[in-house]
JSON list of C-alpha atoms and ligand atoms in Angstrom, two decimals:
[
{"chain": "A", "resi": 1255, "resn": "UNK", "atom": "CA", "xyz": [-167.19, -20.13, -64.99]},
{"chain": "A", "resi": 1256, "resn": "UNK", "atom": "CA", "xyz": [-169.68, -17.94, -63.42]},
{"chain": "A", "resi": 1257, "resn": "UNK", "atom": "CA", "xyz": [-169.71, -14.79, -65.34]},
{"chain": "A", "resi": 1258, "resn": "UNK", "atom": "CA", "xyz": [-172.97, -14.79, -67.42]},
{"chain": "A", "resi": 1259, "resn": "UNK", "atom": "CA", "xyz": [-172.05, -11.96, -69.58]},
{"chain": "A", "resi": 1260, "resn": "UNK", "atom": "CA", "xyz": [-169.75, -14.14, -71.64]},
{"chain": "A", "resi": 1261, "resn": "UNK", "atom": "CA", "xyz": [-171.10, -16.83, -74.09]},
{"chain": "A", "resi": 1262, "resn": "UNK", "atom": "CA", "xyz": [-171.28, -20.12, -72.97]},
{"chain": "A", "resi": 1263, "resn": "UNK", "atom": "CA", "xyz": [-169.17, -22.21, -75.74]},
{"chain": "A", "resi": 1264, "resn": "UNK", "atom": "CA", "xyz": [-165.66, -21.43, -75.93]},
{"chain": "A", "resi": 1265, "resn": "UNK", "atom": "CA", "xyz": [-163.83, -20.58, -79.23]},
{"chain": "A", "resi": 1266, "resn": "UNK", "atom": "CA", "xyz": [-161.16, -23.35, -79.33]},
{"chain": "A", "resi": 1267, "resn": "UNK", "atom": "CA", "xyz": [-163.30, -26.13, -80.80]},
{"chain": "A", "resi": 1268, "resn": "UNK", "atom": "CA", "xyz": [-163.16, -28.00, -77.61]},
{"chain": "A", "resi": 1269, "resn": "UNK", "atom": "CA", "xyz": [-165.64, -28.80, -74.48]},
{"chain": "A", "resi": 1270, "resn": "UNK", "atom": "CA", "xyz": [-164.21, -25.69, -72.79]},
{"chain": "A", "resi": 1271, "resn": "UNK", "atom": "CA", "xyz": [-165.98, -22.57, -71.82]},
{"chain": "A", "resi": 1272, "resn": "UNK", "atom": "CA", "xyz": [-165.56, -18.74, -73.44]},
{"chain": "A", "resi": 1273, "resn": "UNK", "atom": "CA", "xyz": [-163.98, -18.25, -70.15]},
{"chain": "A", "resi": 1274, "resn": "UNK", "atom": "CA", "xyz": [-161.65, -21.07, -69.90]},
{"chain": "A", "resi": 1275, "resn": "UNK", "atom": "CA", "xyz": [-160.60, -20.54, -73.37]},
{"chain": "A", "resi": 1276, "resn": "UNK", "atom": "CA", "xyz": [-159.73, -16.62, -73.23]},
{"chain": "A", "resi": 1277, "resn": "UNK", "atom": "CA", "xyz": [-157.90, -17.15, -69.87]},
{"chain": "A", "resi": 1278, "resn": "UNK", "atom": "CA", "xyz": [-155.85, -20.08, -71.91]},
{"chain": "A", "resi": 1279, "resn": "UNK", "atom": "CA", "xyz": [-154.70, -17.74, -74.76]},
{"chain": "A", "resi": 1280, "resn": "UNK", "atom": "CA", "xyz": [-154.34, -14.28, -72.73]},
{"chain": "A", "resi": 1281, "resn": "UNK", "atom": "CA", "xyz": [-152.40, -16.71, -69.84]},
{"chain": "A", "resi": 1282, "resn": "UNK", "atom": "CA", "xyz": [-150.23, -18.08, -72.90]},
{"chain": "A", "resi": 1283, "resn": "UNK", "atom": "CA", "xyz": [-149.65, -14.62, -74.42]},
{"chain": "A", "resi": 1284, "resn": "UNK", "atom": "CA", "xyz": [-148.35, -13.16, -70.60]},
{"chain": "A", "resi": 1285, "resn": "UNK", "atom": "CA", "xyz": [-146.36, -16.15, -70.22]},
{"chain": "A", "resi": 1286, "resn": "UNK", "atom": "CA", "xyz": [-145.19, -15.22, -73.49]},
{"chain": "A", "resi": 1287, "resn": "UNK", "atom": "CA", "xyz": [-144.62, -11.17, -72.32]},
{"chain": "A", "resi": 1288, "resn": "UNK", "atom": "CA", "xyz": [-142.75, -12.24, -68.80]},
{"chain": "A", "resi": 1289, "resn": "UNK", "atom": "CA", "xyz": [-140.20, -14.03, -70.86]},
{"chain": "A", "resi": 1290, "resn": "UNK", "atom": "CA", "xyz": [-139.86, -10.93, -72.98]},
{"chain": "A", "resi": 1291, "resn": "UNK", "atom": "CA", "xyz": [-139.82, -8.80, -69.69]},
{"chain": "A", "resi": 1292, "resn": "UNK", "atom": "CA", "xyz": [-136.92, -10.74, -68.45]},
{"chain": "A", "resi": 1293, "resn": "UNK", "atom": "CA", "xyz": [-134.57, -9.87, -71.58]},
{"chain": "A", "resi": 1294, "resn": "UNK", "atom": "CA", "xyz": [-135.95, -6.75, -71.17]},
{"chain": "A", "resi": 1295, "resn": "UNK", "atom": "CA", "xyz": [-134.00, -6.88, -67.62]},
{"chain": "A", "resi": 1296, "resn": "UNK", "atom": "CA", "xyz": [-131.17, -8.81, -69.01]},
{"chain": "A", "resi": 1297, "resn": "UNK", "atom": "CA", "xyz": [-130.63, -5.62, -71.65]},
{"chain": "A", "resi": 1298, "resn": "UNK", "atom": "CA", "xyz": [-130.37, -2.98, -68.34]},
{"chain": "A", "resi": 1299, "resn": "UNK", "atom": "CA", "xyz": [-133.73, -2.00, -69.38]},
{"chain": "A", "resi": 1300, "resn": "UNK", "atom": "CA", "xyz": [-135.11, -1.83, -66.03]},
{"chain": "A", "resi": 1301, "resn": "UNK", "atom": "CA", "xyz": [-137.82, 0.63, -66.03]},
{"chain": "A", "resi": 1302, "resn": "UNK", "atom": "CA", "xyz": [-139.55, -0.96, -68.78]},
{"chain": "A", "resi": 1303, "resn": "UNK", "atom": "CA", "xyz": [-138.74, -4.30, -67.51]},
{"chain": "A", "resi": 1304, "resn": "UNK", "atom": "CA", "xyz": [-140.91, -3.52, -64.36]},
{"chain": "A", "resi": 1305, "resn": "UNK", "atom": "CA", "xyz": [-144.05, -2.25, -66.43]},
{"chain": "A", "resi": 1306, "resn": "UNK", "atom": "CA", "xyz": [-144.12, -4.85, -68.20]},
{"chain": "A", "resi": 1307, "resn": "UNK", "atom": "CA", "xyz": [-143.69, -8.17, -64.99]},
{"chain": "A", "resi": 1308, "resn": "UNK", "atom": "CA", "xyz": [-146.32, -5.88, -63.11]},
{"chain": "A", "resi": 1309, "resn": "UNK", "atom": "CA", "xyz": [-148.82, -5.75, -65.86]},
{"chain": "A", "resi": 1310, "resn": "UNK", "atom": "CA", "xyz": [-148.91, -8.96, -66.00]},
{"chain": "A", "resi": 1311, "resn": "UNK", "atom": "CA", "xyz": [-149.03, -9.69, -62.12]},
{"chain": "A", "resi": 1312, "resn": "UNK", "atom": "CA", "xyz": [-151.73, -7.07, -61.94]},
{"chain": "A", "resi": 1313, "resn": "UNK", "atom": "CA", "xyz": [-153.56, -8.84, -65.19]},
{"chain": "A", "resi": 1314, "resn": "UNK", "atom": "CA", "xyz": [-153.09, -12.14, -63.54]},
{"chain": "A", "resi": 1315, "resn": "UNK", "atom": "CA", "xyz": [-155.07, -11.16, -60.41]},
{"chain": "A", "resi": 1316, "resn": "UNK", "atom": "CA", "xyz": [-157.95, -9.79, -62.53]},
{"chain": "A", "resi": 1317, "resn": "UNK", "atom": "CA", "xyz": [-158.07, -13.39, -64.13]},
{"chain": "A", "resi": 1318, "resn": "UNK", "atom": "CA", "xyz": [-157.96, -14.91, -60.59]},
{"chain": "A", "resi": 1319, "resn": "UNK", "atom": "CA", "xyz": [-160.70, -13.11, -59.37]},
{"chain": "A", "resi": 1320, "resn": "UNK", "atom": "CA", "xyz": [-162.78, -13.62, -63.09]},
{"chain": "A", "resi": 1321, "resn": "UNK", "atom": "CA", "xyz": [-162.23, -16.87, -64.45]},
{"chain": "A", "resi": 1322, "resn": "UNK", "atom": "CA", "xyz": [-159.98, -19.09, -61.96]},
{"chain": "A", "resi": 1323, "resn": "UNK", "atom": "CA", "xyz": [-161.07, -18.83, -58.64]},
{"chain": "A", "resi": 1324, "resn": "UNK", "atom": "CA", "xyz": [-164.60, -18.94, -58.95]},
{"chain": "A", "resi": 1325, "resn": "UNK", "atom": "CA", "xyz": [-164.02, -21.89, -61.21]},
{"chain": "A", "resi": 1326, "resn": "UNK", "atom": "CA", "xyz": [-162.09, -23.50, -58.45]},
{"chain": "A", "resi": 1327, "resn": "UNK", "atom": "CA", "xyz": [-164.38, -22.63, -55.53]},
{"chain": "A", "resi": 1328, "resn": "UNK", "atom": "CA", "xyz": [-167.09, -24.09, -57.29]},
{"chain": "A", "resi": 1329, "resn": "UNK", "atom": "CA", "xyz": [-165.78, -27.04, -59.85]},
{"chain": "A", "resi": 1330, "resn": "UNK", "atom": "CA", "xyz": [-162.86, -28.30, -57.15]},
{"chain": "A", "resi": 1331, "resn": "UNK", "atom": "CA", "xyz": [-163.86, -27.31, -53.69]},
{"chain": "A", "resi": 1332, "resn": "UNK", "atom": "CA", "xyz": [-166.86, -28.89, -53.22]},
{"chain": "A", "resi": 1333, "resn": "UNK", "atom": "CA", "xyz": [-165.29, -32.29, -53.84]},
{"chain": "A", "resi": 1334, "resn": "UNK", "atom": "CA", "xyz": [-161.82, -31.81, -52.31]},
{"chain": "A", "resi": 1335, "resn": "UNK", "atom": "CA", "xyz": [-163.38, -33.55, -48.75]},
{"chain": "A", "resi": 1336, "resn": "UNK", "atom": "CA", "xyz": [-164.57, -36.61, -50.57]},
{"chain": "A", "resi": 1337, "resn": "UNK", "atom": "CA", "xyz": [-162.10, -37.38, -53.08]},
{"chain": "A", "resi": 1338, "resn": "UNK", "atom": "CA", "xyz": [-158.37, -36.13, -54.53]},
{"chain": "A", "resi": 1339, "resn": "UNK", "atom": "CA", "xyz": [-157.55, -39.24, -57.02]},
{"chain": "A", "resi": 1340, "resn": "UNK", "atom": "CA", "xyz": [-159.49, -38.30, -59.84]},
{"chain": "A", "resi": 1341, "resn": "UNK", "atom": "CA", "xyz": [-156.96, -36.14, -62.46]},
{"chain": "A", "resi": 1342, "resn": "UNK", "atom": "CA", "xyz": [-159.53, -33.52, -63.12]},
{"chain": "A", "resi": 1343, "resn": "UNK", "atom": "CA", "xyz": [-159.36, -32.67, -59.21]},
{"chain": "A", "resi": 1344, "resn": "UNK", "atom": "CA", "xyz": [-155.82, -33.62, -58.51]},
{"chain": "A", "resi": 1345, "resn": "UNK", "atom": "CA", "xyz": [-154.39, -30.95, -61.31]},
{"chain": "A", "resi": 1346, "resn": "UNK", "atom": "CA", "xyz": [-156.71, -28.15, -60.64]},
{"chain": "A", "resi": 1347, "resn": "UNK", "atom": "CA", "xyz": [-155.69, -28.64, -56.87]},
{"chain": "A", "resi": 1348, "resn": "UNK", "atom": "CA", "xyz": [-151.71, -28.77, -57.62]},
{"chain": "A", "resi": 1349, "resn": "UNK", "atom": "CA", "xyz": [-152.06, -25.57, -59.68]},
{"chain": "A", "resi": 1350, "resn": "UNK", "atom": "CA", "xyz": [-154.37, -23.71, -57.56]},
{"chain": "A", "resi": 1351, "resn": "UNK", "atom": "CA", "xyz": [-151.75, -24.27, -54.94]},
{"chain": "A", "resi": 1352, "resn": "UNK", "atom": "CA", "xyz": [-148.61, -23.49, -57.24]},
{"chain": "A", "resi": 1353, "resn": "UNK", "atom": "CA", "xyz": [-150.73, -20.74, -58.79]},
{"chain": "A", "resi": 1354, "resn": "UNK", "atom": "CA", "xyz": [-151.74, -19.02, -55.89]},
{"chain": "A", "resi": 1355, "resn": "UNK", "atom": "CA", "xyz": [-147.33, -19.28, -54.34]},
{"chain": "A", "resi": 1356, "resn": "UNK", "atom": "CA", "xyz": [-146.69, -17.64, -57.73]},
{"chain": "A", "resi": 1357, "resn": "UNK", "atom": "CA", "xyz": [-149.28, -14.82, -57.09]},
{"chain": "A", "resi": 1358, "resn": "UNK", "atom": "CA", "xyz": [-148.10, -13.79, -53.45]},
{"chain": "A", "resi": 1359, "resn": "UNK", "atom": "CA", "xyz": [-144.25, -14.41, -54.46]},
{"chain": "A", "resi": 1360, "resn": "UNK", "atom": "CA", "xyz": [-144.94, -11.94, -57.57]},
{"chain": "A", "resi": 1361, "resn": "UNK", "atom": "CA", "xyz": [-146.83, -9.63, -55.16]},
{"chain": "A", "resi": 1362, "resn": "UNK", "atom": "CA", "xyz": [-144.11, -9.86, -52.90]},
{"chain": "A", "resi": 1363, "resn": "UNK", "atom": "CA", "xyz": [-141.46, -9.33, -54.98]},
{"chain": "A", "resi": 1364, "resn": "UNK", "atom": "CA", "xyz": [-143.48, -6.13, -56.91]},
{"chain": "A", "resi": 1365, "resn": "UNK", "atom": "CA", "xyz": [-143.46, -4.60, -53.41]},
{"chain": "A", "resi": 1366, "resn": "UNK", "atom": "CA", "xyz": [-139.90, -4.88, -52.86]},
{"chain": "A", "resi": 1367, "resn": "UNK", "atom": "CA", "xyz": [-138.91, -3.87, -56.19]},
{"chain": "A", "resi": 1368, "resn": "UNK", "atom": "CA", "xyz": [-141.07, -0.69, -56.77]},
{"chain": "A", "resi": 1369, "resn": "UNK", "atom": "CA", "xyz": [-141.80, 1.02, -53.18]},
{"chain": "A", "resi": 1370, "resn": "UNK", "atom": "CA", "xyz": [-139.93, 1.33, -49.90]},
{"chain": "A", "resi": 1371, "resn": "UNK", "atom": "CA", "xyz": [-142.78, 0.18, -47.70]},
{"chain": "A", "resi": 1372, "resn": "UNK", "atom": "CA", "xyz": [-141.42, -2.85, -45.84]},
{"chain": "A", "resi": 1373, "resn": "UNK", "atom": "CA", "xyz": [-138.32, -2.54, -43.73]},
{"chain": "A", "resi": 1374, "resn": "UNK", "atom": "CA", "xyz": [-135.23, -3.60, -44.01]},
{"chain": "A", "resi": 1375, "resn": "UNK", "atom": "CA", "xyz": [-135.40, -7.06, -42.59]},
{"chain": "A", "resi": 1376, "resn": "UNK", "atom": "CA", "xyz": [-138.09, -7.67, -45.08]},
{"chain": "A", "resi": 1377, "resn": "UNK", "atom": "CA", "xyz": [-136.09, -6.80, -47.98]},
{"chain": "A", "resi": 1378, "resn": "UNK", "atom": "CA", "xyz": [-134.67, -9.12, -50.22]},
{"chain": "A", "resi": 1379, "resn": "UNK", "atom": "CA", "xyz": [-130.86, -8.10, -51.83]},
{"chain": "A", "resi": 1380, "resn": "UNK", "atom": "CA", "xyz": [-130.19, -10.55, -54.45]},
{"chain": "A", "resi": 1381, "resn": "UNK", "atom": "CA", "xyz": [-132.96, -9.56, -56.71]},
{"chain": "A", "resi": 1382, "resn": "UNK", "atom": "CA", "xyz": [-131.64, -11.80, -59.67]},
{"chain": "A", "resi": 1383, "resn": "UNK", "atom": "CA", "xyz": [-132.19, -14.76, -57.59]},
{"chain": "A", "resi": 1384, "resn": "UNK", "atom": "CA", "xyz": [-136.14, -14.24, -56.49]},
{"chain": "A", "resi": 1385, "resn": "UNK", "atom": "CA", "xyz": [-136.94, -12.69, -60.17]},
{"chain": "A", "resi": 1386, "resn": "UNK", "atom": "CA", "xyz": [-135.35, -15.57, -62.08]},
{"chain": "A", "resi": 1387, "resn": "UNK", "atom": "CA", "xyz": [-136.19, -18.32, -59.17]},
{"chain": "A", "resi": 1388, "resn": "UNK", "atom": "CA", "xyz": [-140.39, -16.71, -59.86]},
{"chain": "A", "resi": 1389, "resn": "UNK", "atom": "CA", "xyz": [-139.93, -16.70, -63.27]},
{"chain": "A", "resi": 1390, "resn": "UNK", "atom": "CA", "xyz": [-139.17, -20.66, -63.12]},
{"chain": "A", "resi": 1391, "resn": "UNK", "atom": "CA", "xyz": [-142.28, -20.94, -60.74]},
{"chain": "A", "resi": 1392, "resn": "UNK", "atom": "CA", "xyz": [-144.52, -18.60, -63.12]},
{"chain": "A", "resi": 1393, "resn": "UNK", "atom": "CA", "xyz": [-143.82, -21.47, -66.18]},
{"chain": "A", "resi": 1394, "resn": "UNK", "atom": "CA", "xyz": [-144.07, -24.03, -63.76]},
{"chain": "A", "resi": 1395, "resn": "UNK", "atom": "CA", "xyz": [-147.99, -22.86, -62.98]},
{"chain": "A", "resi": 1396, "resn": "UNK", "atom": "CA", "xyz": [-148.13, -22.21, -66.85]},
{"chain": "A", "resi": 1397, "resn": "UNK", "atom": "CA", "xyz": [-147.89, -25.66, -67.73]},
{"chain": "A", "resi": 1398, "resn": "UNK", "atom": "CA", "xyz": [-149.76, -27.41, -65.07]},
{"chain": "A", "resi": 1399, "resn": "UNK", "atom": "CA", "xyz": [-152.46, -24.68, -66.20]},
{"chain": "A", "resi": 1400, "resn": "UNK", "atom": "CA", "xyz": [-152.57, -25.99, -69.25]},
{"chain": "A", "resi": 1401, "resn": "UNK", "atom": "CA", "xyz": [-152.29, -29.42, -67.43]},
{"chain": "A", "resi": 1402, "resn": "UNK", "atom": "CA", "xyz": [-155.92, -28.61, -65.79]},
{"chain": "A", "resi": 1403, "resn": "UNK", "atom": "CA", "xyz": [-157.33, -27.36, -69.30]},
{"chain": "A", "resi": 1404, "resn": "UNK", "atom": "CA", "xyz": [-156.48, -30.58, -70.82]},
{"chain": "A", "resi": 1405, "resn": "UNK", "atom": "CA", "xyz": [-157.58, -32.55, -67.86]},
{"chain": "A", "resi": 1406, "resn": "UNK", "atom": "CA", "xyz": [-161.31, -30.92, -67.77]},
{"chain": "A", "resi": 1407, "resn": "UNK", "atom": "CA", "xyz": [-162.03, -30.97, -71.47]},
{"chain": "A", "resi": 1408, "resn": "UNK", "atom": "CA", "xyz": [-160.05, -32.59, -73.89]},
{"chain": "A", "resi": 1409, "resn": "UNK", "atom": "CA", "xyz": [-161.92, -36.33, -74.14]},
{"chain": "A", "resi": 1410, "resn": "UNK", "atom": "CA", "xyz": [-158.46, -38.69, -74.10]},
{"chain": "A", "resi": 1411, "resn": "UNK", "atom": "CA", "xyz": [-157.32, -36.87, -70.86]},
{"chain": "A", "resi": 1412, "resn": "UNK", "atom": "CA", "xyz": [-160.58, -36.88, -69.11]},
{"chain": "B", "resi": 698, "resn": "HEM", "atom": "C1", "xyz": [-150.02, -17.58, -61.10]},
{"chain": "B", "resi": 698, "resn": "HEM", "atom": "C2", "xyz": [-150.22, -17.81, -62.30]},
{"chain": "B", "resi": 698, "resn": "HEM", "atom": "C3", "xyz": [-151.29, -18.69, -62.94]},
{"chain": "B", "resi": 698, "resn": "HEM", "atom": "C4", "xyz": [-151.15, -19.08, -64.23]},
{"chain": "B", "resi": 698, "resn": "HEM", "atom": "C5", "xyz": [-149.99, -18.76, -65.17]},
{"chain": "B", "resi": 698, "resn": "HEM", "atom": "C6", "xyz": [-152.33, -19.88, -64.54]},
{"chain": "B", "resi": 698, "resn": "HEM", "atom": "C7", "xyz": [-152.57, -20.46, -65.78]},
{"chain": "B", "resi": 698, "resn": "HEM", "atom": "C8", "xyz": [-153.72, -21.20, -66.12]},
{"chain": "B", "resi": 698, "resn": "HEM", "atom": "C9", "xyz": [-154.02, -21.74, -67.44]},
{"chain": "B", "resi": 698, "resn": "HEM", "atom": "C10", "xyz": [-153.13, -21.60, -68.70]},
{"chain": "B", "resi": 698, "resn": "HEM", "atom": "C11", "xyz": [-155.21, -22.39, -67.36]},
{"chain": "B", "resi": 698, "resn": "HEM", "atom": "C12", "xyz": [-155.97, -23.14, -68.51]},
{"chain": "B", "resi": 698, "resn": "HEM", "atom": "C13", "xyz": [-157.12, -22.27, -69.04]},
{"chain": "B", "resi": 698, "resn": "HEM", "atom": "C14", "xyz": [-158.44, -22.56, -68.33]},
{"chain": "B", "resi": 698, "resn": "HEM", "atom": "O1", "xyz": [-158.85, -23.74, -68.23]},
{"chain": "B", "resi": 698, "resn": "HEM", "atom": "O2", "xyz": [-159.07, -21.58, -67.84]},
{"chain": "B", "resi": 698, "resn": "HEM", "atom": "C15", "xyz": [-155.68, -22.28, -65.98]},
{"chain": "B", "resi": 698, "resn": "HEM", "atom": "C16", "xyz": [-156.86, -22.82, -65.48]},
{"chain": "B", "resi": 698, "resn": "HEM", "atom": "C17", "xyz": [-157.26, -22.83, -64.15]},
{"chain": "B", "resi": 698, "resn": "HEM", "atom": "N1", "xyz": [-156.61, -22.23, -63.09]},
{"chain": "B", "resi": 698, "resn": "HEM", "atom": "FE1", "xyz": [-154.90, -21.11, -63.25]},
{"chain": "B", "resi": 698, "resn": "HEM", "atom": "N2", "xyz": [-153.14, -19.97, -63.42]},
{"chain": "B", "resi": 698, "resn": "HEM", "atom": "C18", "xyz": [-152.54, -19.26, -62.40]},
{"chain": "B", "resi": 698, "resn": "HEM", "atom": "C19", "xyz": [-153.05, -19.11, -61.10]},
{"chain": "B", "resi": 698, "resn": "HEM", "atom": "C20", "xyz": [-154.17, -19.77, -60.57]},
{"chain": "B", "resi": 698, "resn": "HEM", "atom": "C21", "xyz": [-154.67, -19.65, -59.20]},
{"chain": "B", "resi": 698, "resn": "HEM", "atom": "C22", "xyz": [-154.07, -18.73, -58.15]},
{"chain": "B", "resi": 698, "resn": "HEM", "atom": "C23", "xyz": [-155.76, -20.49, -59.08]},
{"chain": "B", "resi": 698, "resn": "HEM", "atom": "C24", "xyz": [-156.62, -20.75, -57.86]},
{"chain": "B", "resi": 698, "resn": "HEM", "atom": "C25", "xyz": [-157.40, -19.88, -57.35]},
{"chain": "B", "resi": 698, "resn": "HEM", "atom": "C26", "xyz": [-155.98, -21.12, -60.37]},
{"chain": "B", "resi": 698, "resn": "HEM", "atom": "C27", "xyz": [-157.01, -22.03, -60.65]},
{"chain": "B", "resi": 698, "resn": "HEM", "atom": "C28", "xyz": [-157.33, -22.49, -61.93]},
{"chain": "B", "resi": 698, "resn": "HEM", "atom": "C29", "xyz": [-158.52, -23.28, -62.27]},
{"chain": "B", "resi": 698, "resn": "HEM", "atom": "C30", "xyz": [-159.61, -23.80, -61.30]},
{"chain": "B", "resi": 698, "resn": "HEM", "atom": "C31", "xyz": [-158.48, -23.48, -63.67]},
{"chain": "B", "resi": 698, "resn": "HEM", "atom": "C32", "xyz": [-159.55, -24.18, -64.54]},
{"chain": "B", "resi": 698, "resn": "HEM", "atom": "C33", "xyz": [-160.50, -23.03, -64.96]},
{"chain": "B", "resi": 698, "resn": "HEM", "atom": "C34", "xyz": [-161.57, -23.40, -65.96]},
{"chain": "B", "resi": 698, "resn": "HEM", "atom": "O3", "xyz": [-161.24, -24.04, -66.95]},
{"chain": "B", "resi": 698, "resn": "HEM", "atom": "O4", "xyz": [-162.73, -23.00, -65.74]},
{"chain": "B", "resi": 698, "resn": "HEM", "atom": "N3", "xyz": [-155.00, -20.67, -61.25]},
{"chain": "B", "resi": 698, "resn": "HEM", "atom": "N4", "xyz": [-154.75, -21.56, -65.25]}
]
C-alpha cells in the first residue's frame, strides 16, 4: 500500500495493512450488495437494480486505483520476470488478471445498459446472460481476492 495517510497496521489482527484490510471488508460488503442488486433485478426492480451494480463498479475502480493496483505494481510486478511459482505471486497475478476482465466486462456492460453511445453492432441483446455470466466472474475475483489476502499474510498460507 502506498497511501501514507492511512495507518500502517491493519485492524484485523493479522500481518495485513489498514489498506489491505478495509479493501477486504468494503470488497466483502459489495460482493455482498451485487448479490442483493441482482434480486433487486430478479423483482423487475430495474432502476434501482442499476444504482446499485454501478455503485459498486464505480466503488470498485476507486479501490483499484487506491489500494490494488499500486499494491500490484509494486509488491507483484517487479518480480513477475524472475519468478511466477511462489503462491504469494501466482494468486495476486491470477486475480489481477480475473480482476481487471471483471472491471472492463462491468464497464462494458454499464455502458450498454445505461446510455446509447455504442452502435448497434456493439450492443449486446440478451442482457440476462452477460449480467448473470459477470456476476459469476465478479465472485469468482471475490474469492481468489481473498485467495491473495490469505496468501500475503496469514502465516500457514505464506
Ligand atoms: C473486479 C473486482 C475485484 C475484486 C472483487 C477484488 C477483491 C479483492 C479482495 C477481497 C482482496 C483482499 C484484500 C486485500 O488484500 O487488499 C484483494 C486484494 C488484491 N487485489 Fe483485488 N479485487 C478486484 C480487482 C483487482 C484488480 C483489477 C487488480 C489489479 C490491478 C487487483 C489486485 C489486487 C492485489 C495486488 C491485492 C493485494 C492487495 C494488498 O493486500 O495490498 N484486484 N482484491
Amino acid at each position: 500500500m502506498v497511501l501514507s495517510f492511512f495507518p500502517t497496521k491493519g485492524f484485523l489482527g493479522t500481518d495485513a495493512t489498514f489498506g489491505a484490510d478495509l479493501n477486504l471488508v468494503v470488497q466483502l460488503i459489495m460482493g455482498t450488495a451485487l448479490i442483493a442488486g441482482a434480486r433487486l433485478a430478479k423483482q423487475k426492480r430495474y432502476r434501482a437494480h442499476g444504482v446499485c451494480q454501478t455503485t459498486v463498479l464505480l466503488l470498485n475502480l476507486l479501490m483499484i486505483a487506491l489500494v490494488m493496483g499500486p499494491s500490484f505494481h509494486q509488491q507483484v510486478k517487479p518480480a513477475l520476470s524472475k519468478v511466477l511459482h511462489k503462491w504469494y505471486y501466482e494468486a495476486a497475478t491470477i486475480h489481477a488478471v480475473l480482476g481487471m476482465t471483471a472491471e472492463l466486462l462491468g464497464l462494458y456492460i454499464v455502458i450498454v445498459a445505461g446510455t446509447n453511445v455504442l452502435p448497434g453492432w456493439l450492443r449486446f441483446k440478451d442482457w440476462t446472460w452477460w449480467m448473470r455470466t459477470e456476476l459469476v466472474l465478479w465472485m469468482i475475483v471475490l474469492l481468489s481476492g481473498v485467495g491473495t489476502y490469505c496468501a500475503w499474510y496469514l502465516a500457514p498460507f505464506r
